[in-house]
Coordinates of C-alpha atoms and ligand atoms in Angstrom, one line a residue:
X300 CA 45.5 -5.3 7.3
X301 CA 42.4 -6.9 5.8
X302 CA 40.5 -8.7 8.5
X303 CA 38.7 -11.3 6.5
X304 CA 36.5 -12.5 9.3
X305 CA 35.5 -9.0 10.4
X306 CA 34.9 -7.8 6.8
X307 CA 33.0 -10.9 5.9
X308 CA 30.6 -10.0 8.7
X309 CA 30.4 -6.4 7.6
X310 CA 29.7 -7.5 4.0
X311 CA 27.0 -9.9 5.1
X312 CA 25.4 -7.3 7.3
X313 CA 25.4 -4.7 4.6
X314 CA 23.9 -7.2 2.2
X315 CA 21.2 -8.1 4.6
X316 CA 20.5 -4.4 5.2
X317 CA 20.5 -3.6 1.5
X318 CA 18.4 -6.6 0.6
X319 CA 16.0 -6.0 3.4
X320 CA 15.8 -2.3 2.6
X321 CA 15.2 -3.0 -1.1
X322 CA 12.5 -5.6 -0.2
X323 CA 10.8 -3.2 2.1
X324 CA 10.8 -0.4 -0.4
X325 CA 9.2 -2.3 -3.3
X326 CA 5.5 -1.7 -3.3
X327 CA 3.8 -4.7 -1.6
X328 CA 0.8 -5.9 0.2
X329 CA 1.0 -6.4 4.0
X330 CA -1.6 -8.1 6.2
X331 CA -2.5 -6.1 9.3
X332 CA -5.0 -7.7 11.6
X333 CA -7.8 -8.9 9.4
X334 CA -7.2 -6.4 6.6
X335 CA -4.5 -5.7 4.1
X336 CA -2.3 -2.6 3.6
X337 CA -0.6 -1.4 0.4
X338 CA 2.9 -0.3 1.3
X339 CA 4.6 2.2 -0.9
X340 CA 8.0 3.7 -0.2
X341 CA 7.9 1.9 3.1
X342 CA 4.6 3.5 4.2
X343 CA 1.0 2.4 4.1
X344 CA -0.7 4.0 1.1
X345 CA -4.4 4.5 0.2
X346 CA -5.0 4.9 -3.5
X347 CA -7.0 8.1 -4.1
X348 CA -7.2 7.2 -7.7
X349 CA -8.7 8.1 -11.0
X350 CA -8.6 6.0 -14.2
X351 CA -7.9 7.7 -17.5
X352 CA -10.3 7.2 -20.5
X353 CA -9.0 4.5 -22.8
X354 CA -7.2 6.7 -25.4
X355 CA -6.1 9.6 -23.2
X356 CA -2.6 8.2 -22.6
X357 CA -1.8 7.3 -26.2
X358 CA 0.5 10.3 -26.7
X359 CA 2.5 12.8 -24.6
X360 CA 0.4 15.6 -26.2
X361 CA -2.9 14.1 -25.3
X362 CA -1.9 13.9 -21.6
X363 CA -0.8 17.5 -21.4
X364 CA -4.1 19.2 -20.4
X365 CA -4.9 16.4 -18.0
X366 CA -2.2 16.4 -15.3
X367 CA -3.3 19.6 -13.5
X368 CA -6.9 18.4 -13.2
X369 CA -5.7 15.3 -11.4
X370 CA -3.8 17.1 -8.7
X371 CA -6.6 19.7 -8.3
X372 CA -8.8 16.8 -7.3
X373 CA -6.3 15.6 -4.6
X374 CA -5.6 12.3 -6.4
X375 CA -2.4 10.6 -5.4
X376 CA -2.6 7.9 -8.1
X377 CA -3.5 7.7 -11.8
X378 CA -4.6 4.5 -13.4
X379 CA -3.4 4.5 -17.0
X380 CA -3.3 2.0 -19.8
X381 CA -0.1 0.7 -21.2
X382 CA -0.9 -0.5 -24.7
X383 CA 0.7 -3.6 -26.1
X384 CA 0.4 -2.3 -29.7
X385 CA 2.3 0.9 -28.8
X386 CA 5.1 -0.6 -26.7
X387 CA 5.8 -3.4 -29.1
X388 CA 5.0 -2.1 -32.6
X389 CA 7.4 -4.6 -34.2
X390 CA 7.9 -8.0 -32.7
X391 CA 10.7 -8.0 -30.1
X392 CA 11.3 -4.2 -30.6
X393 CA 10.1 -2.2 -27.7
X394 CA 9.4 1.5 -27.4
X395 CA 8.9 2.7 -23.8
X396 CA 9.1 6.4 -24.5
X397 CA 5.4 7.0 -23.6
X398 CA 5.7 4.9 -20.5
X399 CA 8.8 6.8 -19.4
X400 CA 7.1 10.1 -20.0
X401 CA 4.1 9.1 -17.9
X402 CA 6.5 8.1 -15.1
X403 CA 8.4 11.3 -15.3
X404 CA 5.4 13.5 -15.4
X405 CA 3.7 11.6 -12.6
X406 CA 6.8 12.1 -10.4
X407 CA 6.8 15.8 -11.2
X408 CA 3.1 16.1 -10.1
X409 CA 3.8 13.9 -7.0
X410 CA 1.5 11.2 -8.3
X411 CA 1.8 7.4 -8.3
X412 CA 0.8 5.2 -11.3
X413 CA -1.1 2.0 -11.6
X414 CA -0.5 0.6 -15.1
X415 CA -3.2 -1.3 -16.8
X416 CA -1.8 -3.9 -19.2
X417 CA -4.0 -3.7 -22.3
X418 CA -2.4 -6.9 -23.7
X419 CA -4.3 -9.9 -25.0
X420 CA -7.6 -8.7 -23.8
X421 CA -9.4 -5.4 -23.2
X422 CA -13.1 -5.9 -22.4
X423 CA -13.1 -9.4 -23.9
X424 CA -11.7 -8.2 -27.3
X425 CA -8.1 -8.2 -28.4
X426 CA -8.1 -4.7 -29.9
X427 CA -4.8 -3.7 -28.3
X428 CA -2.8 -6.6 -29.8
X429 CA -0.1 -5.2 -32.2
X430 CA -0.6 -5.5 -35.9
X431 CA 2.0 -8.3 -36.3
X432 CA -0.3 -10.4 -34.0
X433 CA -3.6 -9.4 -35.6
X434 CA -2.2 -10.0 -39.1
X435 CA -0.9 -13.5 -38.3
X436 CA -4.0 -15.4 -37.4
X437 CA -2.4 -18.7 -38.2
X438 CA 0.3 -18.2 -35.6
X439 CA -1.9 -16.2 -33.1
X440 CA -5.3 -18.0 -33.3
X441 CA -8.6 -16.5 -32.3
X442 CA -11.6 -17.9 -30.4
X443 CA -14.6 -19.2 -32.3
X444 CA -18.2 -19.1 -31.3
X445 CA -20.7 -22.0 -31.5
X446 CA -21.3 -21.2 -35.1
X447 CA -17.6 -21.6 -35.9
X448 CA -17.3 -17.9 -36.4
X449 CA -13.9 -16.2 -35.5
X450 CA -13.8 -13.1 -33.3
X451 CA -11.1 -10.5 -32.7
X452 CA -10.4 -12.3 -29.5
X453 CA -7.1 -14.2 -29.0
X454 CA -7.7 -17.7 -27.7
X455 CA -6.2 -18.6 -24.4
X456 CA -5.7 -22.1 -25.7
X457 CA -2.6 -21.2 -27.7
X458 CA 1.0 -21.3 -26.4
X459 CA 2.0 -18.8 -29.2
X460 CA -0.6 -16.3 -27.9
X461 CA 0.6 -16.8 -24.3
X462 CA 4.3 -16.5 -25.2
X463 CA 3.8 -13.3 -27.2
X464 CA 1.9 -11.6 -24.4
X465 CA 4.1 -13.0 -21.7
X466 CA 7.3 -11.8 -23.3
X467 CA 5.9 -8.3 -23.8
X468 CA 4.6 -8.1 -20.2
X469 CA 7.8 -9.3 -18.8
X470 CA 9.7 -6.7 -20.8
X471 CA 7.4 -4.0 -19.4
X472 CA 7.9 -5.2 -15.9
X473 CA 11.6 -5.3 -16.4
X474 CA 11.6 -1.8 -17.8
X475 CA 9.5 -0.5 -14.8
X476 CA 12.0 -2.2 -12.5
X477 CA 15.0 -0.6 -14.2
X478 CA 13.5 2.8 -14.7
X479 CA 11.5 3.2 -11.5
X480 CA 12.4 0.7 -8.7
X481 CA 14.2 3.4 -6.8
X482 CA 11.4 6.0 -6.9
X483 CA 8.5 3.6 -7.0
X484 CA 6.2 5.7 -9.0
X485 CA 4.5 2.6 -10.4
X486 CA 2.9 0.9 -7.5
X487 CA 0.7 -1.8 -9.0
X488 CA -0.1 -3.3 -12.4
X489 CA -3.4 -4.6 -13.7
X490 CA -2.9 -7.7 -15.9
X491 CA -5.3 -7.5 -19.0
X492 CA -8.6 -5.7 -18.7
X493 CA -12.0 -7.1 -18.0
X494 CA -11.2 -10.5 -19.3
X495 CA -14.3 -12.5 -20.4
X496 CA -15.7 -14.4 -23.3
X497 CA -18.3 -12.9 -25.6
X498 CA -20.6 -13.6 -27.5
X499 CA -20.7 -17.3 -26.4
X500 CA -19.9 -18.6 -22.9
X501 CA -16.9 -20.5 -24.1
X502 CA -14.4 -20.8 -26.9
X503 CA -15.4 -23.4 -29.6
X504 CA -12.1 -23.5 -31.5
X505 CA -10.6 -26.8 -32.2
X506 CA -8.1 -26.7 -29.3
X507 CA -10.7 -25.4 -27.0
X508 CA -13.1 -28.3 -27.9
X509 CA -10.3 -30.8 -27.3
X510 CA -9.5 -29.3 -23.9
X511 CA -13.3 -29.3 -23.0
X512 CA -13.4 -33.1 -23.6
X513 CA -10.3 -33.8 -21.5
X514 CA -10.1 -34.6 -17.8
X515 CA -10.5 -31.6 -15.5
X516 CA -6.9 -30.8 -14.4
X517 CA -5.8 -32.3 -11.1
X518 CA -4.6 -29.0 -9.9
X519 CA -8.2 -27.6 -9.9
X520 CA -9.7 -30.8 -8.4
X521 CA -7.1 -30.8 -5.6
X522 CA -7.8 -27.2 -4.8
X523 CA -11.6 -27.9 -4.6
X524 CA -11.0 -30.8 -2.3
X525 CA -8.6 -28.9 0.0
X526 CA -10.8 -25.9 0.2
X527 CA -14.2 -27.6 0.1
X528 CA -15.4 -25.8 3.3
X529 CA -14.3 -22.4 2.0
X530 CA -15.7 -22.4 -1.5
X531 CA -18.2 -19.7 -2.4
X532 CA -21.7 -21.1 -2.1
X533 CA -22.7 -20.6 -5.7
X534 CA -19.7 -22.6 -6.9
X535 CA -20.1 -25.2 -4.1
X536 CA -23.7 -25.8 -5.2
X537 CA -22.7 -26.5 -8.8
X538 CA -20.1 -29.1 -7.7
X539 CA -22.5 -30.5 -5.1
X540 CA -25.3 -30.9 -7.6
X541 CA -23.1 -33.3 -9.6
X542 CA -22.0 -35.3 -6.6
X543 CA -18.7 -33.7 -5.6
X544 CA -17.0 -35.8 -8.3
X545 CA -13.2 -35.7 -8.2
X546 CA -12.4 -37.1 -11.7
X547 CA -13.9 -36.8 -15.1
X548 CA -14.2 -34.3 -17.9
X549 CA -15.8 -30.8 -17.4
X550 CA -19.3 -31.9 -18.0
X551 CA -19.0 -35.0 -15.9
X552 CA -17.8 -33.0 -12.9
X553 CA -19.9 -29.8 -13.2
X554 CA -22.8 -31.0 -15.4
X555 CA -24.0 -30.0 -18.8
X556 CA -24.8 -26.3 -19.4
X557 CA -23.6 -22.8 -19.6
X558 CA -22.3 -22.8 -16.0
X559 CA -19.8 -25.5 -17.0
X560 CA -18.8 -23.7 -20.2
X561 CA -18.1 -20.7 -18.0
X562 CA -16.1 -22.6 -15.3
X563 CA -14.1 -24.3 -18.1
X564 CA -13.3 -21.0 -19.7
X565 CA -12.5 -19.3 -16.4
X566 CA -9.9 -21.9 -15.6
X567 CA -8.1 -21.4 -18.9
X568 CA -8.3 -17.6 -18.8
X569 CA -7.0 -17.7 -15.2
X570 CA -4.2 -20.1 -16.1
X571 CA -3.1 -17.9 -19.0
X572 CA -3.3 -14.7 -17.0
X573 CA -1.5 -16.2 -14.0
X574 CA 1.4 -17.4 -16.2
X575 CA 1.7 -13.8 -17.5
X576 CA 1.5 -12.4 -14.0
X577 CA 4.1 -14.9 -12.7
X578 CA 6.5 -13.9 -15.5
X579 CA 6.0 -10.3 -14.5
X580 CA 6.5 -11.0 -10.9
X581 CA 9.6 -13.1 -11.4
X582 CA 11.0 -9.9 -12.9
X583 CA 9.6 -7.2 -10.6
X584 CA 7.5 -8.3 -7.7
X585 CA 4.9 -5.6 -7.2
X586 CA 1.2 -6.2 -6.6
X587 CA -0.8 -7.4 -9.6
X588 CA -4.5 -7.5 -10.0
X589 CA -7.3 -8.3 -12.5
X590 CA -10.6 -6.5 -12.9
X591 CA -14.1 -7.8 -13.6
X592 CA -17.0 -6.6 -15.6
X593 CA -19.9 -7.3 -13.3
X594 CA -22.7 -9.5 -14.6
X595 CA -26.3 -8.4 -14.5
X596 CA -28.3 -11.1 -12.7
X597 CA -30.8 -11.6 -15.5
X598 CA -28.0 -12.2 -18.1
X599 CA -26.5 -15.5 -18.9
X600 CA -22.7 -16.3 -19.4
X601 CA -21.9 -15.1 -22.9
X602 CA -24.5 -12.4 -22.7
X603 CA -22.2 -10.9 -20.1
X604 CA -18.4 -11.4 -20.5
X605 CA -18.3 -15.0 -19.3
X606 CA -15.6 -16.4 -17.1
X607 CA -14.0 -13.2 -15.9
X608 CA -12.7 -12.9 -12.3
X609 CA -16.2 -12.7 -10.9
X610 CA -17.3 -13.6 -7.4
X611 CA -19.0 -16.8 -8.4
X612 CA -15.8 -17.9 -10.1
X613 CA -13.3 -16.7 -7.6
X614 CA -12.4 -20.2 -6.4
X615 CA -11.5 -21.1 -10.0
X616 CA -9.4 -18.0 -10.4
X617 CA -7.6 -18.6 -7.1
X618 CA -7.0 -22.3 -7.9
X619 CA -5.2 -21.4 -11.1
X620 CA -2.3 -19.6 -9.4
X621 CA -1.1 -17.2 -6.8
X622 CA 0.6 -14.6 -8.9
X623 CA -2.5 -12.4 -9.1
X624 CA -2.9 -10.6 -5.7
X625 CA -6.4 -9.1 -6.2
X626 CA -9.6 -9.7 -8.0
X627 CA -11.3 -6.3 -8.4
X628 CA -14.8 -5.1 -9.3
X629 CA -15.5 -2.4 -11.9
X630 CA -18.7 -0.6 -11.0
X631 CA -21.1 0.5 -13.7
X632 CA -24.1 -0.7 -11.7
X633 CA -25.5 0.7 -8.5
X634 CA -25.3 -2.4 -6.2
X635 CA -22.2 -1.2 -4.5
X636 CA -22.5 -3.0 -1.1
X637 CA -23.8 -6.2 -2.7
X638 CA -20.8 -6.7 -5.0
X639 CA -18.2 -5.5 -2.5
X640 CA -19.6 -8.0 0.0
X641 CA -19.2 -10.8 -2.5
X642 CA -15.6 -9.8 -3.5
X643 CA -14.5 -9.6 0.2
X644 CA -16.3 -12.6 1.6
X645 CA -13.2 -14.8 1.6
X646 CA -11.2 -12.1 3.5
X647 CA -9.6 -10.6 0.3
X648 CA -8.6 -7.0 0.3
X649 CA -10.8 -4.6 -1.8
X650 CA -9.5 -2.4 -4.5
X651 CA -11.9 -0.6 -6.9
X652 CA -10.0 0.3 -10.0
X653 CA -13.1 1.6 -11.8
X654 CA -16.3 3.3 -10.8
X655 CA -18.5 5.3 -13.1
X656 CA -17.6 8.9 -12.5
X657 CA -21.0 10.0 -11.3
X658 CA -22.3 12.0 -8.4
X659 CA -22.3 8.9 -6.1
X660 CA -18.7 8.0 -6.7
X661 CA -17.0 10.2 -4.1
X662 CA -19.3 9.0 -1.3
X663 CA -19.0 5.4 -2.3
X664 CA -15.2 5.7 -2.3
X665 CA -15.2 7.1 1.3
X666 CA -17.6 4.3 2.3
X667 CA -15.3 1.6 0.8
X668 CA -12.3 2.9 2.7
X669 CA -14.3 3.1 5.9
X670 CA -16.4 -0.1 5.8
X671 CA -14.2 -2.4 3.8
X672 CA -10.9 -0.7 4.7
X673 CA -10.2 -0.8 1.0
X674 CA -6.7 -0.1 -0.3
X675 CA -8.1 2.3 -2.9
X676 CA -10.8 3.7 -5.2
X677 CA -10.7 5.1 -8.6
X678 CA -13.5 6.7 -10.8
X679 CA -13.2 6.0 -14.5
X680 CA -12.6 8.7 -17.1
X681 CA -11.3 11.0 -14.5
X682 CA -10.2 13.6 -17.0
X683 CA -13.8 14.2 -18.0
X684 CA -14.3 16.4 -14.9
X685 CA -16.0 19.7 -15.6
X686 CA -14.4 21.8 -12.9
X687 CA -11.7 19.9 -11.0
X688 CA -11.4 22.5 -8.2
X689 CA -15.1 22.2 -7.4
X690 CA -15.5 18.5 -7.8
X691 CA -16.8 16.7 -4.7
X692 CA -14.4 13.8 -5.3
X693 CA -11.5 16.2 -4.6
X694 CA -13.1 17.3 -1.3
X695 CA -13.6 13.7 -0.2
X696 CA -10.1 12.8 -1.3
X697 CA -8.8 15.7 0.8
X698 CA -10.4 14.2 3.9
X699 CA -9.0 10.7 3.1
X700 CA -5.6 12.3 2.5
X701 CA -5.6 13.9 5.9
X702 CA -6.9 10.8 7.7
X703 CA -4.6 8.2 6.0
X704 CA -2.1 7.8 8.8
X705 CA -5.0 7.5 11.4
X706 CA -6.8 5.0 9.1
X707 CA -3.7 2.9 8.6
X708 CA -2.7 3.0 12.2
X709 CA -6.1 1.5 13.1
X710 CA -6.5 -0.8 10.1
X711 CA -7.6 -4.4 10.7
X712 CA -8.5 -3.9 14.3
X713 CA -12.2 -3.3 14.2
X714 CA -11.9 0.5 14.9
X715 CA -13.0 1.8 11.6
X716 CA -16.5 1.9 10.0
X717 CA -18.3 3.6 7.1
X718 CA -21.8 4.6 6.3
X719 CA -23.5 5.2 3.0
X720 CA -26.8 7.1 2.9
X721 CA -29.5 8.2 0.5
X722 CA -33.3 8.7 0.5
X723 CA -33.9 4.9 0.5
X724 CA -31.3 4.2 3.1
X725 CA -31.8 7.1 5.5
X726 CA -30.0 5.8 8.5
X727 CA -27.4 3.3 9.6
X728 CA -26.5 2.0 13.1
X729 CA -22.9 1.4 14.0
X730 CA -21.3 0.0 17.1
X731 CA -17.8 1.1 17.9
X732 CA -16.0 1.2 21.2
X733 CA -18.4 1.8 24.0
X734 CA -21.1 3.4 21.9
X735 CA -23.9 2.8 19.4
X736 CA -24.0 5.5 16.8
X737 CA -27.0 6.3 14.7
X738 CA -26.0 8.0 11.4
X739 CA -28.8 9.7 9.5
X740 CA -28.9 11.5 6.2
X741 CA -28.6 15.2 6.8
X742 CA -32.0 15.7 5.0
X743 CA -33.7 13.8 7.8
X744 CA -33.5 17.0 9.8
X745 CA -36.7 18.8 8.8
X746 CA -34.9 22.2 9.0
X747 CA -32.1 21.2 6.6
X748 CA -32.2 23.0 3.2
X749 CA -33.0 19.9 1.1
X750 CA -35.3 18.0 3.5
X751 CA -38.2 18.5 1.1
X752 CA -36.3 17.7 -2.1
X753 CA -37.6 14.9 -4.2
X754 CA -34.1 13.5 -4.8
X755 CA -31.5 13.4 -2.0
X756 CA -27.9 13.2 -2.9
X757 CA -25.9 10.3 -1.7
X758 CA -23.8 11.0 1.4
X759 CA -21.3 9.1 3.5
X760 CA -18.9 9.2 6.4
X761 CA -16.1 7.3 8.0
X762 CA -15.7 6.9 11.7
X763 CA -12.4 5.9 13.5
X764 CA -12.1 5.1 17.2
X765 CA -8.8 6.6 18.4
X766 CA -9.1 6.2 22.1
X767 CA -11.5 5.6 25.0
X768 CA -14.7 7.5 24.0
X769 CA -12.8 9.4 21.3
X770 CA -13.5 9.3 17.5
X771 CA -12.8 11.1 14.3
X772 CA -15.9 11.4 12.1
X773 CA -15.4 12.7 8.5
X774 CA -17.6 13.0 5.5
X775 CA -20.5 14.9 4.2
X776 CA -24.3 15.0 4.7
X777 CA -24.7 13.2 8.0
X778 CA -26.2 13.7 11.5
X779 CA -25.1 11.4 14.3
X780 CA -26.5 10.6 17.7
X781 CA -25.1 8.2 20.3
X782 CA -26.1 5.7 23.0
X783 CA -23.9 3.8 25.5
X784 CA -23.5 0.2 24.3
X785 CA -23.3 -1.6 27.6
X786 CA -25.2 0.2 30.3
X787 CA -28.5 1.0 28.6
X788 CA -29.8 3.0 31.6
X789 CA -27.1 5.7 31.0
X790 CA -27.2 8.5 28.4
X791 CA -24.4 9.5 26.1
X792 CA -23.4 13.1 25.6
X793 CA -20.9 15.2 23.7
X794 CA -18.0 16.2 25.9
X795 CA -16.3 18.0 23.1
X796 CA -16.5 18.1 19.3
X797 CA -13.9 20.1 17.3
X798 CA -13.9 20.7 13.6
X799 CA -10.4 20.9 12.1
X800 CA -7.8 19.5 9.8
X801 CA -4.4 17.7 9.8
X802 CA -1.4 19.8 9.0
X803 CA 1.7 17.6 8.4
X804 CA -0.1 14.8 10.1
X805 CA -0.8 16.8 13.2
X806 CA -4.4 17.6 14.2
X807 CA -5.3 21.3 14.3
X808 CA -8.6 22.5 15.7
X809 CA -10.2 25.2 13.6
X810 CA -13.6 25.6 15.4
X811 CA -14.9 24.3 18.6
X812 CA -18.4 23.1 17.9
X813 CA -21.3 23.7 20.2
X814 CA -24.7 25.5 20.3
X815 CA -26.5 25.4 17.0
X816 CA -23.6 23.4 15.4
X817 CA -24.4 20.4 17.7
X818 CA -28.1 21.2 18.2
X819 CA -27.2 22.3 21.7
X820 CA -25.3 19.0 22.4
X821 CA -27.7 16.6 20.8
X822 CA -25.9 15.5 17.7
X823 CA -22.9 15.8 15.5
X824 CA -23.6 17.1 12.0
X825 CA -21.9 17.7 8.7
X826 CA -24.3 19.3 6.3
X827 CA -24.8 18.3 2.7
X828 CA -22.2 20.4 0.7
X829 CA -19.8 20.5 3.7
X830 CA -16.8 18.2 3.8
X831 CA -15.4 18.0 7.3
X832 CA -13.4 16.1 9.9
X833 CA -14.7 16.4 13.5
X834 CA -12.9 15.1 16.5
X835 CA -15.4 13.9 19.0
X836 CA -15.2 13.0 22.7
X837 CA -18.3 11.4 24.3
X838 CA -19.2 10.7 27.9
X839 CA -22.0 9.1 29.7
X840 CA -24.4 10.4 32.4
X841 CA -27.2 9.1 34.5
Ligands
LIG191 C1 -14.8 -0.8 -18.4 C2 -13.5 -0.9 -19.0 O1 -12.6 -1.6 -18.2 C3 -12.9 0.5 -19.3 O2 -11.7 0.4 -20.0 C4 -13.9 1.2 -20.2 O3 -14.1 0.6 -21.4 C5 -15.2 1.3 -19.4 N1 -15.7 0.0 -19.2 C6 -16.4 2.1 -20.0 O4 -16.2 2.8 -21.0

């Protein structure tokens, strides 16, 4: 006989399990200690990524020669555009054949995908808007510069523009959910690409000008007051200079000048993008992020893409909504530590969706995962690789692949560090566990092959404390010496150092290092050109 009470309980329990299970399985961010993990298929995941060039994923055929290069470089994730003009060629009529093919091919190659929504904006411009948007300027208005000249940039001050993009994005997210929720091939989505206003710091269209003369929205002012102590110093200074006013129009609160034009524009870009992101998340709640074109310090807003999700504007972007999970830097300039420090200074997780695919990229990627405990890294134009099997990125990614469970087990607990070295920054000191480690560039050894070279390659390493006096050190081009941290009268020595690899997540020693390999016990070394993991046990003696 049907036992209603009992069956009601079973039904409820199964719903909880199913719901909980489904929740757990959707890619999401998870705070662990003072850092953040990306969870995919229920497990922590580090993105060993590569971003495709802008037009490489425009057809099934153009992708064909690319897939094998990606796996040969030990990538686990491809960042690929999804083009508004291609998925909605006619208003309201969607074609996801290219998207589906990308998902199916990625699954076959055991790769995950991060989709880049090339919607209203791609590097400031609106080049990926469908023709029915481009050809109907009356309905889908553009920005104007200070000379009243229109540009091929959709204005964020138009509800029609917002609605058209939002509907398409929501449809895309719905499609990903239906097509991929079970497998979770698509793990994050970038909303728009390098948003920013060019060639003037703000939009001068009629509606923009009206908004500029209106009161600054309460929502922003409330955020500033509630977070006054936490605001980034550059932004705090602008507000302070004008007397921390809490009512008035944009110029009354932030003063006259380009900085106010930029703040104003950032608010409206961020609002627009957050509304799109929210619509996407209401449909399928996976992590969403935006990326920033970094500004050269000598350039003014409008000479660089003004108002993007840049460090000096991060409070404005955060005040505008919570549907965007990450603000991310794109690196085409060398100041890697500087910018990453700025992006992470409020405790936000770091994800680097683009880095110029140059010789420094692999080493910076390893450093980002060691020092910032980043959730991922991805050089741009990844398919341009000359010889994928020989590419250093692949060798560094292989180390990260092997170490991912160890990194994730120790994440957020002060047990992981990274070093980044070159000729100008020859050494770096790190304190971890009971020891002080001095990491030096391999070429500081006067007997190393390249010591006399004029140019030294960039090198890097990650170190993870796994137990009392025990560490993994992995990377390339480093020499490490040690001192006890507390009792300075003691010496530190190598008890054991083994070079090896993880097979099915289990450590396997390949060579026990000693003699010349450790300079008779004086140091740990991984030469330039070698890519290794060493398991190190230290001890102290009088
Ligand atoms: C940054 C953009 O986000 C990419 O799509 C690409 O245009 C690169 N710049 C450089 O070509």
